[in-house]
Amino acid sequence: MEQSRYMNLESPDYYFNRELSWLDFNLRVLEEANDPSNPLLERVNFLSIGSSNLDEFFMIRVAGLQDQLKFGYSYPDTKTQLTADEQLEAISKKNRRNVTLQYQMLNQMKAELAKEGIYFTEVVDLNDSERAEVEAYFQKSIFPALTPLGIDAYRVFPNLNNKLLHLFVHLSNKKERHIAVVPISPLLNRPYILQGENGTKILLLEDIIRSFLDALFPGYEIENVFSFRITRNADFDIHEEDAEDLLSVIEDYLKQRKNGVAVRLEIDTRTSNEYLAESVEFLKNELELKDRDVYYFDGPLDLTVLSEIASSLEDQYPELVYPPFQPAIPKEILQKNIYEVIDQQDVFLHHPYDSFQPIVDFIQQAAEDEHTLAIKQTLYRVSSHSPIVAALKQAAENGIQVTVLVELKARFDEENNVHWAKELEESGANVLYGVTDLKTHSKISLVIKKQADHLVRYVHLGTGNYNDKTAKIYEDMGILTSNEEIAEDATAFFNYLSGYSEVPDYKHLYVSPYDIRSSFLDYIEKEIAFHKQYGNGRMIAKMNSLTDKTIIMKLYEASQVGVKIDLLIRGICCLRPGIKGVSENIRVRSIVGRFLEHSRIYYFHQNGKNHLFLSSADMMTRNMVKRVEIEFPVLDQTIRTEILSILDTYLADNQKARELDVSGTYQYIKNDHPALSAQEEFMREMNE
């Protein structure tokens, strides 16, 4: 009898908690700010990314746990058996360590920036002429946009917007004391940069306002003022089944999000005095928050401002940012008609090393070709000035039948997607809003052309969004093909989305919420069987996150019989590697670097058959149960060899890769092999 049958693979000791694993990922992002191999302004930017990530984590994940408590949902996490309350306590403890480190690194980088002539300063430290310049700027460009909100019996506690900076003010006159709140508009530029002979001085908007705050309260003395910021629940249920128009439902949802329940309160303690404790207690009571929801910082709040600062300085200090990198056009399609190339061979693209322009050309050339009959495409997240959308609109206006599924429920891109849905509809395109109760996260395009007396179909399948902006910083993969069986699958997929039919019987594609998890389990089971017979079991999987318990348990079974498993997981990993008798044949690595690792690659050795898949889906329950995702095989042997070589390069990384141990700690990989950063290697290869 197999060893796994004697062991309880559901034991909570064999899993990491999803939320705590996410905090470990964000720590890896923050730690990049400490890596001297990163240019200084890029290190500053990593601190900003960490703050942006954390905002979303609180708005969605922490908010969800707080909702569970609020509504009496007492079931524990299925993997680690932690209740919502226990998870919130653990999150508070771990996150405080993370943000303490973040602010320590900020102070360290301020000193390093000062050596380069870049200074973070305040109004009180300016000379007379600089102060006069800043005061004039305040009077002309800031003061008119400020609205102080008094709080008393006649003016109730105001509705304070999500993620907005506010000033909390204690003031008095000869008769009485008062409190007020000053919201700081996000439309005002937060960093103010002074250029002088002695270098660059950076002031923050809230510090400028605080220095001239008496202008808002004439006749009153400012006794104390501090900055604070509220994070609100942004995760609401969208009631789709009874909706006559999902567009209007989403628009109502966006309004609701701005006023969600508070989940976090951040306090800047630098200017606080004896009034701070009572002020925070007042805010906690008004916002119905607990002590664990309050974070105190000896520094500015909302460090996402650091990315604005870094961006504004990169031209002036080019030596402090990454060297420029220009994506390449693959040689096989360079200066050629992309459709003529696809007629002859499949084309592989590895972004951002390969340019995203061929994907734009794929749609643009179809829009301009009189032989094009139809274009069908899914859109999840697109840029604000998307050339893809522009080409689709042009195609519709040219009389081509255009069908676009715009996923309105793409979190934090809902407003942008509502806009594009309306634009596409006005151009004459057929616009689908998604699938009831599911998010359509798949990345697929289908172009149908008439050639002589027959039709030819062309397909693009990818792991990343049709977004020309993020394609410059997200690592993703895609394949362009005219393979007839893939085209038949693509046609069936779009017909299923746009019309009424039973779930298609695909020849090559696996589509969630029905098939992807089953395909993974099936291939792992086959790998186990092959290993028992031939002793050469091998799997490699690259993804953003691994959370699905069913798949983790099957990976444990494979490890127990001796299958060697390498997992490249950028973010969350609930699998605990290195447990004797359970997961000692599983190695988990994470790469955080210049580009965001986003592709999903799944390789099964299968005794030399080398089955290789790309997918829009991670091994996460939500991807395989609550989303429309596509997993597709790499059929071309040349492309398969190239992707396997890419995986080997990732596994050889000893500069940016960290390995997860059984305790949950990630350690940089150190070995005697020549120094190799996978991302640097891919850039070098593109420039050859």
JSON list of N, CA and C in Angstrom, two decimals, residues 99-123:
[
{"chain": "A", "resi": 99, "resn": "VAL", "atom": "N", "xyz": [6.11, 46.26, 7.37]},
{"chain": "A", "resi": 99, "resn": "VAL", "atom": "CA", "xyz": [6.09, 47.71, 7.14]},
{"chain": "A", "resi": 99, "resn": "VAL", "atom": "C", "xyz": [7.13, 48.43, 7.99]},
{"chain": "A", "resi": 100, "resn": "THR", "atom": "N", "xyz": [7.47, 47.85, 9.14]},
{"chain": "A", "resi": 100, "resn": "THR", "atom": "CA", "xyz": [8.57, 48.43, 9.92]},
{"chain": "A", "resi": 100, "resn": "THR", "atom": "C", "xyz": [9.86, 48.36, 9.11]},
{"chain": "A", "resi": 101, "resn": "LEU", "atom": "N", "xyz": [10.11, 47.22, 8.47]},
{"chain": "A", "resi": 101, "resn": "LEU", "atom": "CA", "xyz": [11.28, 47.08, 7.61]},
{"chain": "A", "resi": 101, "resn": "LEU", "atom": "C", "xyz": [11.20, 48.04, 6.43]},
{"chain": "A", "resi": 102, "resn": "GLN", "atom": "N", "xyz": [10.00, 48.21, 5.88]},
{"chain": "A", "resi": 102, "resn": "GLN", "atom": "CA", "xyz": [9.82, 49.11, 4.74]},
{"chain": "A", "resi": 102, "resn": "GLN", "atom": "C", "xyz": [10.25, 50.53, 5.09]},
{"chain": "A", "resi": 103, "resn": "TYR", "atom": "N", "xyz": [9.86, 51.01, 6.24]},
{"chain": "A", "resi": 103, "resn": "TYR", "atom": "CA", "xyz": [10.21, 52.38, 6.63]},
{"chain": "A", "resi": 103, "resn": "TYR", "atom": "C", "xyz": [11.67, 52.49, 7.04]},
{"chain": "A", "resi": 104, "resn": "GLN", "atom": "N", "xyz": [12.24, 51.43, 7.57]},
{"chain": "A", "resi": 104, "resn": "GLN", "atom": "CA", "xyz": [13.68, 51.44, 7.85]},
{"chain": "A", "resi": 104, "resn": "GLN", "atom": "C", "xyz": [14.46, 51.57, 6.54]},
{"chain": "A", "resi": 105, "resn": "MET", "atom": "N", "xyz": [14.01, 50.85, 5.51]},
{"chain": "A", "resi": 105, "resn": "MET", "atom": "CA", "xyz": [14.68, 50.93, 4.22]},
{"chain": "A", "resi": 105, "resn": "MET", "atom": "C", "xyz": [14.48, 52.31, 3.59]},
{"chain": "A", "resi": 106, "resn": "LEU", "atom": "N", "xyz": [13.31, 52.90, 3.80]},
{"chain": "A", "resi": 106, "resn": "LEU", "atom": "CA", "xyz": [13.08, 54.25, 3.28]},
{"chain": "A", "resi": 106, "resn": "LEU", "atom": "C", "xyz": [14.07, 55.23, 3.88]},
{"chain": "A", "resi": 107, "resn": "ASN", "atom": "N", "xyz": [14.27, 55.17, 5.18]},
{"chain": "A", "resi": 107, "resn": "ASN", "atom": "CA", "xyz": [15.22, 56.07, 5.83]},
{"chain": "A", "resi": 107, "resn": "ASN", "atom": "C", "xyz": [16.63, 55.83, 5.34]},
{"chain": "A", "resi": 108, "resn": "GLN", "atom": "N", "xyz": [16.97, 54.56, 5.12]},
{"chain": "A", "resi": 108, "resn": "GLN", "atom": "CA", "xyz": [18.29, 54.22, 4.60]},
{"chain": "A", "resi": 108, "resn": "GLN", "atom": "C", "xyz": [18.48, 54.81, 3.20]},
{"chain": "A", "resi": 109, "resn": "MET", "atom": "N", "xyz": [17.43, 54.69, 2.36]},
{"chain": "A", "resi": 109, "resn": "MET", "atom": "CA", "xyz": [17.54, 55.18, 0.99]},
{"chain": "A", "resi": 109, "resn": "MET", "atom": "C", "xyz": [17.56, 56.71, 0.93]},
{"chain": "A", "resi": 110, "resn": "LYS", "atom": "N", "xyz": [16.91, 57.35, 1.88]},
{"chain": "A", "resi": 110, "resn": "LYS", "atom": "CA", "xyz": [16.99, 58.81, 1.93]},
{"chain": "A", "resi": 110, "resn": "LYS", "atom": "C", "xyz": [18.44, 59.25, 2.08]},
{"chain": "A", "resi": 111, "resn": "ALA", "atom": "N", "xyz": [19.19, 58.54, 2.92]},
{"chain": "A", "resi": 111, "resn": "ALA", "atom": "CA", "xyz": [20.61, 58.87, 3.11]},
{"chain": "A", "resi": 111, "resn": "ALA", "atom": "C", "xyz": [21.39, 58.61, 1.83]},
{"chain": "A", "resi": 112, "resn": "GLU", "atom": "N", "xyz": [21.08, 57.51, 1.13]},
{"chain": "A", "resi": 112, "resn": "GLU", "atom": "CA", "xyz": [21.78, 57.21, -0.12]},
{"chain": "A", "resi": 112, "resn": "GLU", "atom": "C", "xyz": [21.42, 58.22, -1.20]},
{"chain": "A", "resi": 113, "resn": "LEU", "atom": "N", "xyz": [20.15, 58.62, -1.25]},
{"chain": "A", "resi": 113, "resn": "LEU", "atom": "CA", "xyz": [19.73, 59.62, -2.22]},
{"chain": "A", "resi": 113, "resn": "LEU", "atom": "C", "xyz": [20.41, 60.96, -1.96]},
{"chain": "A", "resi": 114, "resn": "ALA", "atom": "N", "xyz": [20.59, 61.29, -0.70]},
{"chain": "A", "resi": 114, "resn": "ALA", "atom": "CA", "xyz": [21.25, 62.55, -0.35]},
{"chain": "A", "resi": 114, "resn": "ALA", "atom": "C", "xyz": [22.67, 62.60, -0.91]},
{"chain": "A", "resi": 115, "resn": "LYS", "atom": "N", "xyz": [23.34, 61.46, -0.94]},
{"chain": "A", "resi": 115, "resn": "LYS", "atom": "CA", "xyz": [24.70, 61.41, -1.51]},
{"chain": "A", "resi": 115, "resn": "LYS", "atom": "C", "xyz": [24.68, 61.71, -3.01]},
{"chain": "A", "resi": 116, "resn": "GLU", "atom": "N", "xyz": [23.53, 61.48, -3.64]},
{"chain": "A", "resi": 116, "resn": "GLU", "atom": "CA", "xyz": [23.38, 61.75, -5.07]},
{"chain": "A", "resi": 116, "resn": "GLU", "atom": "C", "xyz": [22.82, 63.15, -5.32]},
{"chain": "A", "resi": 117, "resn": "GLY", "atom": "N", "xyz": [22.60, 63.92, -4.25]},
{"chain": "A", "resi": 117, "resn": "GLY", "atom": "CA", "xyz": [22.07, 65.27, -4.39]},
{"chain": "A", "resi": 117, "resn": "GLY", "atom": "C", "xyz": [20.56, 65.34, -4.44]},
{"chain": "A", "resi": 118, "resn": "ILE", "atom": "N", "xyz": [19.89, 64.29, -3.93]},
{"chain": "A", "resi": 118, "resn": "ILE", "atom": "CA", "xyz": [18.42, 64.25, -3.88]},
{"chain": "A", "resi": 118, "resn": "ILE", "atom": "C", "xyz": [18.00, 64.22, -2.42]},
{"chain": "A", "resi": 119, "resn": "TYR", "atom": "N", "xyz": [17.24, 65.23, -2.01]},
{"chain": "A", "resi": 119, "resn": "TYR", "atom": "CA", "xyz": [16.93, 65.39, -0.59]},
{"chain": "A", "resi": 119, "resn": "TYR", "atom": "C", "xyz": [15.42, 65.42, -0.36]},
{"chain": "A", "resi": 120, "resn": "PHE", "atom": "N", "xyz": [14.94, 64.59, 0.57]},
{"chain": "A", "resi": 120, "resn": "PHE", "atom": "CA", "xyz": [13.57, 64.71, 1.07]},
{"chain": "A", "resi": 120, "resn": "PHE", "atom": "C", "xyz": [13.60, 65.75, 2.19]},
{"chain": "A", "resi": 121, "resn": "THR", "atom": "N", "xyz": [12.79, 66.77, 2.06]},
{"chain": "A", "resi": 121, "resn": "THR", "atom": "CA", "xyz": [12.86, 67.84, 3.04]},
{"chain": "A", "resi": 121, "resn": "THR", "atom": "C", "xyz": [11.47, 68.36, 3.37]},
{"chain": "A", "resi": 122, "resn": "GLU", "atom": "N", "xyz": [11.40, 69.33, 4.29]},
{"chain": "A", "resi": 122, "resn": "GLU", "atom": "CA", "xyz": [10.14, 69.96, 4.66]},
{"chain": "A", "resi": 122, "resn": "GLU", "atom": "C", "xyz": [10.30, 71.47, 4.60]},
{"chain": "A", "resi": 123, "resn": "VAL", "atom": "N", "xyz": [9.19, 72.18, 4.65]},
{"chain": "A", "resi": 123, "resn": "VAL", "atom": "CA", "xyz": [9.21, 73.63, 4.48]},
{"chain": "A", "resi": 123, "resn": "VAL", "atom": "C", "xyz": [10.10, 74.29, 5.52]}
]
